[in-house]
Coordinates of C-alpha atoms and ligand atoms in Angstrom, one line a residue:
M1234 CA 106.6 102.6 70.7
S1235 CA 107.0 103.6 74.2
D1236 CA 104.1 104.4 76.5
Q1237 CA 105.0 108.2 76.4
A1238 CA 104.8 108.2 72.6
L1239 CA 101.3 106.7 72.5
P1240 CA 98.5 109.2 71.9
P1241 CA 96.3 109.4 74.9
V1242 CA 93.4 107.5 73.7
A1243 CA 91.4 105.3 75.9
V1244 CA 90.6 101.6 75.4
P1245 CA 86.9 101.6 74.3
P1246 CA 84.3 99.1 75.5
C1247 CA 84.9 95.8 73.7
G1248 CA 88.6 96.5 74.1
I1249 CA 90.9 93.9 75.8
I1250 CA 93.1 94.4 78.8
G1251 CA 95.9 91.9 79.4
I1252 CA 96.6 90.9 83.0
L1253 CA 99.9 89.3 84.1
G1254 CA 98.9 86.9 86.8
G1255 CA 96.0 84.8 87.5
G1256 CA 95.2 84.9 91.2
Q1257 CA 92.2 86.2 93.0
L1258 CA 93.3 89.8 92.3
G1259 CA 93.4 89.1 88.5
R1260 CA 89.9 87.3 88.8
M1261 CA 88.4 90.4 90.6
L1262 CA 90.1 92.8 88.0
A1263 CA 88.6 90.8 85.1
L1264 CA 85.1 90.7 86.8
A1265 CA 85.2 94.6 87.3
A1266 CA 86.4 95.1 83.6
A1267 CA 83.6 93.0 82.3
E1268 CA 81.0 95.3 84.0
M1269 CA 82.9 98.1 82.1
G1270 CA 82.3 96.3 78.8
L1271 CA 86.0 95.4 78.6
N1272 CA 87.3 91.9 78.2
C1273 CA 90.5 90.6 79.9
H1274 CA 93.1 88.2 78.7
I1275 CA 94.9 86.5 81.6
Y1276 CA 98.5 85.4 81.3
C1277 CA 99.8 83.1 83.9
P1278 CA 102.0 80.0 84.1
D1279 CA 99.9 78.2 86.7
P1280 CA 97.0 76.2 84.9
K1281 CA 95.1 76.2 88.2
S1282 CA 94.8 80.0 88.4
P1283 CA 91.4 81.1 89.5
A1284 CA 91.3 84.1 87.1
F1285 CA 91.2 81.7 84.1
D1286 CA 87.7 80.7 85.0
V1287 CA 86.2 84.2 84.5
V1288 CA 87.8 85.1 81.1
S1289 CA 87.4 83.7 77.6
R1290 CA 90.9 84.7 76.6
S1291 CA 94.0 83.1 78.4
T1292 CA 97.5 82.1 78.0
C1293 CA 99.2 79.6 80.3
A1294 CA 102.9 80.1 79.6
D1295 CA 106.1 81.2 81.4
Y1296 CA 106.8 84.9 81.8
D1297 CA 110.0 84.6 79.8
D1298 CA 108.3 82.8 76.8
E1299 CA 108.7 85.5 74.1
T1300 CA 106.5 83.8 71.6
A1301 CA 103.6 83.6 74.0
L1302 CA 104.2 87.1 75.1
A1303 CA 104.3 88.4 71.5
A1304 CA 101.0 86.6 70.8
F1305 CA 99.5 87.9 74.0
S1306 CA 100.6 91.5 73.1
R1307 CA 98.9 91.3 69.7
D1308 CA 95.7 90.3 71.4
V1309 CA 95.4 93.1 74.0
D1310 CA 95.1 96.9 73.9
A1311 CA 97.0 97.5 77.2
V1312 CA 98.5 95.4 79.9
T1313 CA 98.7 95.4 83.7
F1314 CA 99.8 93.0 86.4
E1315 CA 98.1 91.7 89.5
F1316 CA 101.3 90.9 91.5
E1317 CA 104.6 92.7 91.9
N1318 CA 106.9 89.7 91.2
V1319 CA 106.5 89.9 87.5
P1320 CA 110.0 89.8 85.9
P1321 CA 110.8 93.3 84.9
D1322 CA 112.2 91.8 81.5
T1323 CA 108.6 90.7 80.8
V1324 CA 107.3 94.1 81.3
D1325 CA 110.0 95.7 79.3
F1326 CA 109.3 93.2 76.4
L1327 CA 105.7 94.1 76.5
S1328 CA 106.2 97.9 76.9
S1329 CA 108.0 97.9 73.5
Q1330 CA 104.7 96.8 71.9
L1331 CA 101.9 98.6 74.0
P1332 CA 101.2 100.4 77.3
V1333 CA 101.9 98.5 80.4
R1334 CA 100.6 100.1 83.5
P1335 CA 101.7 101.0 86.1
G1336 CA 105.0 100.1 84.2
G1337 CA 108.4 99.1 84.8
K1338 CA 109.6 102.0 87.0
A1339 CA 107.2 101.4 89.8
L1340 CA 107.7 97.7 89.5
R1341 CA 111.4 97.8 89.8
I1342 CA 111.3 100.0 92.9
T1343 CA 108.6 98.1 94.8
Q1344 CA 109.7 94.5 94.1
D1345 CA 113.0 95.1 95.8
R1346 CA 112.9 96.1 99.5
L1347 CA 116.2 98.0 99.4
K1348 CA 115.2 100.1 96.4
E1349 CA 111.8 100.7 98.0
K1350 CA 113.5 102.0 101.3
R1351 CA 115.8 104.4 99.3
F1352 CA 112.8 105.5 97.4
I1353 CA 111.0 106.4 100.6
E1354 CA 114.1 108.3 101.8
S1355 CA 114.2 110.2 98.5
L1356 CA 110.6 111.3 99.2
G1357 CA 111.8 112.6 102.5
R1358 CA 109.4 110.2 104.3
S1359 CA 110.2 107.8 107.3
C1360 CA 110.6 104.0 107.0
A1361 CA 112.0 101.5 109.5
P1362 CA 115.6 101.9 110.2
F1363 CA 117.4 99.4 107.8
M1364 CA 120.7 98.1 106.4
A1365 CA 121.5 96.2 103.3
V1366 CA 122.6 92.6 103.9
D1367 CA 124.7 90.8 101.4
S1368 CA 126.7 88.6 103.7
L1369 CA 126.6 87.3 107.3
D1370 CA 129.0 90.0 108.2
D1371 CA 126.5 92.6 107.0
L1372 CA 123.8 91.1 109.1
I1373 CA 126.0 91.0 112.3
R1374 CA 126.9 94.6 111.7
G1375 CA 123.3 95.5 111.0
V1376 CA 121.8 94.1 114.1
K1377 CA 124.6 95.6 116.2
R1378 CA 123.7 99.0 114.8
L1379 CA 119.8 98.6 114.9
S1380 CA 119.8 96.6 118.1
Y1381 CA 117.2 93.8 119.0
P1382 CA 114.6 92.8 118.0
A1383 CA 115.4 93.2 114.3
I1384 CA 113.8 91.6 111.2
L1385 CA 115.6 90.1 108.3
K1386 CA 113.8 90.3 105.1
T1387 CA 114.7 89.0 101.7
R1388 CA 114.9 92.0 99.1
R1389 CA 112.6 90.1 96.7
F1390 CA 109.8 87.6 96.6
G1391 CA 108.5 88.1 100.2
Y1392 CA 104.8 88.3 100.9
D1393 CA 102.6 87.4 104.0
G1394 CA 105.7 87.2 106.2
K1395 CA 107.4 84.8 103.8
G1396 CA 111.1 85.5 103.5
Q1397 CA 111.3 87.0 106.9
V1398 CA 113.0 86.1 110.2
M1399 CA 112.7 88.0 113.4
L1400 CA 116.0 88.1 115.4
H1401 CA 116.0 88.5 119.2
E1402 CA 118.8 89.0 121.6
G1403 CA 120.9 85.8 121.8
D1404 CA 119.6 84.4 118.4
D1405 CA 122.2 83.1 115.9
P1406 CA 122.4 85.5 113.0
A1407 CA 123.9 82.5 110.9
L1408 CA 120.8 80.5 111.4
A1409 CA 118.6 83.5 110.4
F1410 CA 120.6 84.0 107.3
A1411 CA 120.5 80.3 106.4
A1412 CA 116.8 80.4 107.0
I1413 CA 116.3 83.0 104.2
G1414 CA 118.6 81.0 101.8
E1415 CA 121.3 83.6 102.2
A1416 CA 119.5 85.7 99.6
P1417 CA 120.2 89.5 99.2
A1418 CA 118.2 91.0 102.1
I1419 CA 117.7 94.0 104.4
V1420 CA 117.6 94.0 108.2
E1421 CA 115.2 96.3 109.8
G1422 CA 114.7 97.6 113.2
F1423 CA 111.5 96.6 114.9
V1424 CA 108.8 99.3 114.8
P1425 CA 106.8 99.4 118.1
F1426 CA 103.6 100.4 116.2
A1427 CA 100.3 100.9 117.9
K1428 CA 98.3 100.4 114.6
E1429 CA 98.8 99.4 110.9
I1430 CA 96.9 101.4 108.3
S1431 CA 97.0 101.5 104.4
A1432 CA 96.3 104.1 101.9
L1433 CA 94.8 103.2 98.5
V1434 CA 95.3 105.7 95.7
A1435 CA 94.8 105.8 92.0
R1436 CA 96.4 108.0 89.4
G1437 CA 94.8 108.2 85.9
R1438 CA 96.6 108.5 82.5
D1439 CA 95.8 112.2 82.7
G1440 CA 97.6 112.7 86.1
R1441 CA 94.5 113.1 88.0
I1442 CA 94.5 111.4 91.5
A1443 CA 91.7 109.7 93.5
L1444 CA 92.2 108.9 97.2
Y1445 CA 90.3 106.3 99.0
D1446 CA 89.6 106.5 102.7
I1447 CA 92.3 104.9 104.9
A1448 CA 91.9 101.4 106.2
E1449 CA 93.1 100.0 109.6
N1450 CA 94.7 96.6 109.2
H1451 CA 94.9 93.6 111.6
H1452 CA 97.3 90.7 110.8
E1453 CA 97.4 87.2 112.2
N1454 CA 100.4 85.1 111.5
H1455 CA 101.7 87.8 109.2
I1456 CA 98.5 87.5 107.1
L1457 CA 96.0 90.2 106.7
R1458 CA 92.9 89.3 108.8
V1459 CA 90.6 92.2 109.0
S1460 CA 90.6 95.7 107.5
R1461 CA 88.2 98.4 108.8
V1462 CA 87.2 101.7 107.3
P1463 CA 87.3 104.3 108.7
A1464 CA 90.5 103.7 110.5
A1465 CA 90.6 104.9 114.0
I1466 CA 93.3 107.5 113.6
E1467 CA 93.7 111.3 114.1
P1468 CA 92.3 113.5 111.3
S1469 CA 95.9 114.8 110.9
T1470 CA 97.4 111.3 110.5
R1471 CA 94.6 110.6 107.8
E1472 CA 95.6 113.7 106.0
A1473 CA 99.3 112.9 106.3
A1474 CA 98.9 109.3 104.9
L1475 CA 96.7 110.8 101.9
E1476 CA 99.5 113.4 101.3
I1477 CA 102.2 110.7 101.2
A1478 CA 100.1 108.6 98.8
R1479 CA 99.6 111.6 96.5
H1480 CA 103.3 112.5 96.7
A1481 CA 104.4 108.8 95.9
V1482 CA 102.2 108.4 92.6
E1483 CA 103.3 111.8 91.3
R1484 CA 107.0 110.9 91.8
L1485 CA 106.5 107.5 90.3
D1486 CA 104.6 108.8 87.3
Y1487 CA 102.2 106.1 88.3
V1488 CA 99.0 105.0 86.3
G1489 CA 96.8 102.7 88.2
V1490 CA 96.0 101.8 91.8
L1491 CA 98.8 101.8 94.5
A1492 CA 98.6 100.7 98.0
I1493 CA 100.8 102.0 100.8
E1494 CA 101.1 100.1 104.2
F1495 CA 102.0 102.2 107.1
F1496 CA 102.9 101.7 110.9
V1497 CA 101.2 104.1 113.2
L1498 CA 103.3 105.0 116.2
E1499 CA 101.9 106.8 119.3
E1500 CA 104.6 109.0 120.8
E1501 CA 103.7 111.3 123.6
A1502 CA 99.9 111.0 122.7
K1503 CA 100.7 112.0 119.1
E1504 CA 100.6 109.7 116.1
R1505 CA 103.5 109.4 113.7
L1506 CA 103.5 107.6 110.4
V1507 CA 106.3 105.2 109.2
I1508 CA 106.0 103.7 105.8
N1509 CA 106.2 99.9 105.7
E1510 CA 105.8 99.1 102.0
F1511 CA 104.2 99.8 98.7
A1512 CA 102.1 97.5 96.5
P1513 CA 101.9 98.5 92.8
R1514 CA 98.6 96.9 92.3
V1515 CA 95.1 96.5 93.9
H1516 CA 95.6 95.4 97.3
N1517 CA 93.8 93.1 99.9
S1518 CA 93.2 95.9 102.4
G1519 CA 91.2 97.7 99.6
H1520 CA 88.7 94.9 99.1
W1521 CA 86.1 96.8 101.1
T1522 CA 85.7 99.2 98.2
Q1523 CA 83.8 96.4 96.3
D1524 CA 80.8 96.9 98.4
G1525 CA 81.3 100.0 100.4
C1526 CA 82.4 102.6 97.9
A1527 CA 81.1 104.2 94.7
V1528 CA 84.0 102.7 92.8
S1529 CA 85.9 99.5 93.7
Q1530 CA 89.6 99.6 93.5
F1531 CA 89.3 96.9 90.7
A1532 CA 87.1 99.1 88.6
Q1533 CA 89.3 102.1 89.3
H1534 CA 92.4 100.3 88.3
I1535 CA 90.9 99.1 85.1
R1536 CA 89.8 102.6 84.3
A1537 CA 93.4 103.9 84.8
V1538 CA 94.9 101.1 82.7
A1539 CA 92.4 101.7 80.0
G1540 CA 93.1 105.3 79.9
W1541 CA 89.5 106.2 81.2
P1542 CA 88.9 109.1 83.6
L1543 CA 89.0 108.1 87.3
A1544 CA 85.8 107.9 89.3
R1545 CA 85.3 109.6 92.6
P1546 CA 85.9 107.0 95.4
V1547 CA 83.1 108.2 97.8
R1548 CA 82.8 105.8 100.7
L1549 CA 79.1 104.7 101.1
A1550 CA 79.3 102.7 104.4
D1551 CA 81.6 101.6 107.3
V1552 CA 83.0 98.4 106.3
E1553 CA 84.8 95.5 108.1
M1554 CA 86.5 93.2 105.6
T1555 CA 87.6 89.9 106.8
N1556 CA 89.7 87.4 104.9
L1557 CA 88.6 83.8 104.7
I1558 CA 91.7 81.8 105.1
G1559 CA 92.2 77.9 104.7
D1560 CA 89.3 75.9 105.9
E1561 CA 87.2 78.9 106.8
V1562 CA 85.8 78.7 103.5
N1563 CA 83.9 75.6 104.4
G1564 CA 81.6 77.9 106.5
W1565 CA 80.2 79.4 103.5
R1566 CA 76.5 78.6 104.2
T1567 CA 76.6 80.4 107.5
L1568 CA 78.5 83.4 106.0
A1569 CA 76.1 83.6 103.0
L1570 CA 73.2 83.9 105.5
E1571 CA 74.5 87.1 107.1
P1572 CA 72.4 90.1 106.4
A1573 CA 74.4 93.3 105.4
A1574 CA 77.4 91.3 104.4
V1575 CA 78.7 90.3 101.0
V1576 CA 80.7 87.3 100.5
H1577 CA 83.4 86.8 97.9
F1578 CA 84.9 83.4 97.1
Y1579 CA 87.9 82.9 94.8
A1580 CA 86.9 79.4 93.6
K1581 CA 90.3 78.0 94.5
A1582 CA 90.3 74.1 94.1
E1583 CA 92.2 73.3 97.3
S1584 CA 92.1 75.1 100.6
R1585 CA 95.6 75.1 102.2
E1586 CA 96.6 76.5 105.7
G1587 CA 97.2 80.2 105.3
R1588 CA 95.7 80.3 101.8
K1589 CA 93.4 83.2 101.1
M1590 CA 90.1 81.6 99.8
G1591 CA 87.7 84.5 100.0
H1592 CA 86.7 87.5 102.0
I1593 CA 83.5 88.9 103.5
N1594 CA 82.6 92.7 103.5
R1595 CA 80.3 93.5 106.6
L1596 CA 78.6 96.9 106.1
T1597 CA 77.2 99.2 108.6
T1598 CA 75.9 102.8 108.1
L1599 CA 78.2 105.5 107.4
S1600 CA 79.6 106.8 110.7
R1601 CA 78.4 110.2 111.6
S1602 CA 81.8 111.9 111.6
R1603 CA 82.6 111.0 108.1
R1604 CA 79.2 111.5 106.5
Ligands
AMP1992 P1 105.7 92.9 105.4 O1 105.8 91.8 104.6 O2 107.0 93.7 105.3 O3 104.6 93.8 105.1 O4 105.6 92.4 107.0 C1 104.3 91.8 107.3 C2 103.9 92.3 108.7 O5 105.0 92.0 109.7 C3 103.6 93.7 108.8 O6 102.4 94.0 108.4 C4 103.8 93.9 110.3 O7 102.7 93.5 111.1 C5 105.1 93.1 110.6 N1 106.4 93.9 110.4 C6 107.0 93.8 109.4 N2 108.2 94.7 109.5 C7 108.1 95.2 110.8 C8 109.0 96.0 111.5 N3 110.0 96.6 111.0 N4 108.6 96.3 112.8 C9 107.5 95.6 113.4 N5 106.6 94.8 112.7 C10 106.9 94.6 111.4

């Protein structure tokens, strides 16, 4: 039975939400679901996944294991995913049995940078100038047209700067193409942005939309370091980002939380938005909502997936969220002492360089302008 054919009933308390993926996002989704009286079943091939520790139902199997997927689908009432690289065939298989939200359409577009760019263009919105790269010749033509610096990005499986190479004048394109394993890619023009921001939007089963306040993001070594709300942007930029978020979820017929990352350009003292990418899931830049908002992105996503009405995402404080990366987690004693801060650790057994181990939400009073 397709999702469309299902009656619009909600998963009641004591129901079970299946989550594909067992990282920290799955863990925090399961914790939020538990507060709503819903249980989660985590499905993930990695036995060391941190989400397994917080649920009583779990499957450790590959995403193409149809026997395990069939058993999983019999145990749950609705399914979601916590990362965008879930194989679309897995989602199609599960969708034939029960609702999978946000579903295959959003997944197929957002897990492929080329499809995503074309989707952005179809919305009539701006993205970085780009060209598809299937061969070294394409790359050479691409950088000629876009000029330097340019960024070569694999179409799939890129995150935190992985699968990306920056090309400067004089660099050998053949080396850059080899560095990404000659995988299907795009080449993008460099965007001289002044700021990076992200929008977080939820759309319910009934089509209602909830928009969170915009976060301003700072990256280090391609990894998100700090997100701040409110973002220091013009009110018109904020409105434009929210409008794009609303437009995108409507066009995708989306159910769940979606994040959109933007570059903010400053041109002749005016801000202009360029969309960088979409994440069809809860997002690191939305972690501030756990402690600074009436409804966290995790609870909101579970509400949408379970077919519950969405809650109003009223911001309650100004928040600075800082990721704890690698060995920084060892400073947990000092962090735990901080007043007006809430620490979240993911209980990952090993800390590795560049690995997200936790985050801290530092709260201050709601700024006057946004009260
Ligand atoms: P991505 O994985 O595409 O989100 O890229 C990670 C980070 O690299 C972004 O958050 C930016 O800081 C930077 N970046 C990616 N693409 C571009 C671009 N076209 N121009 C400038 N910076 C970029």
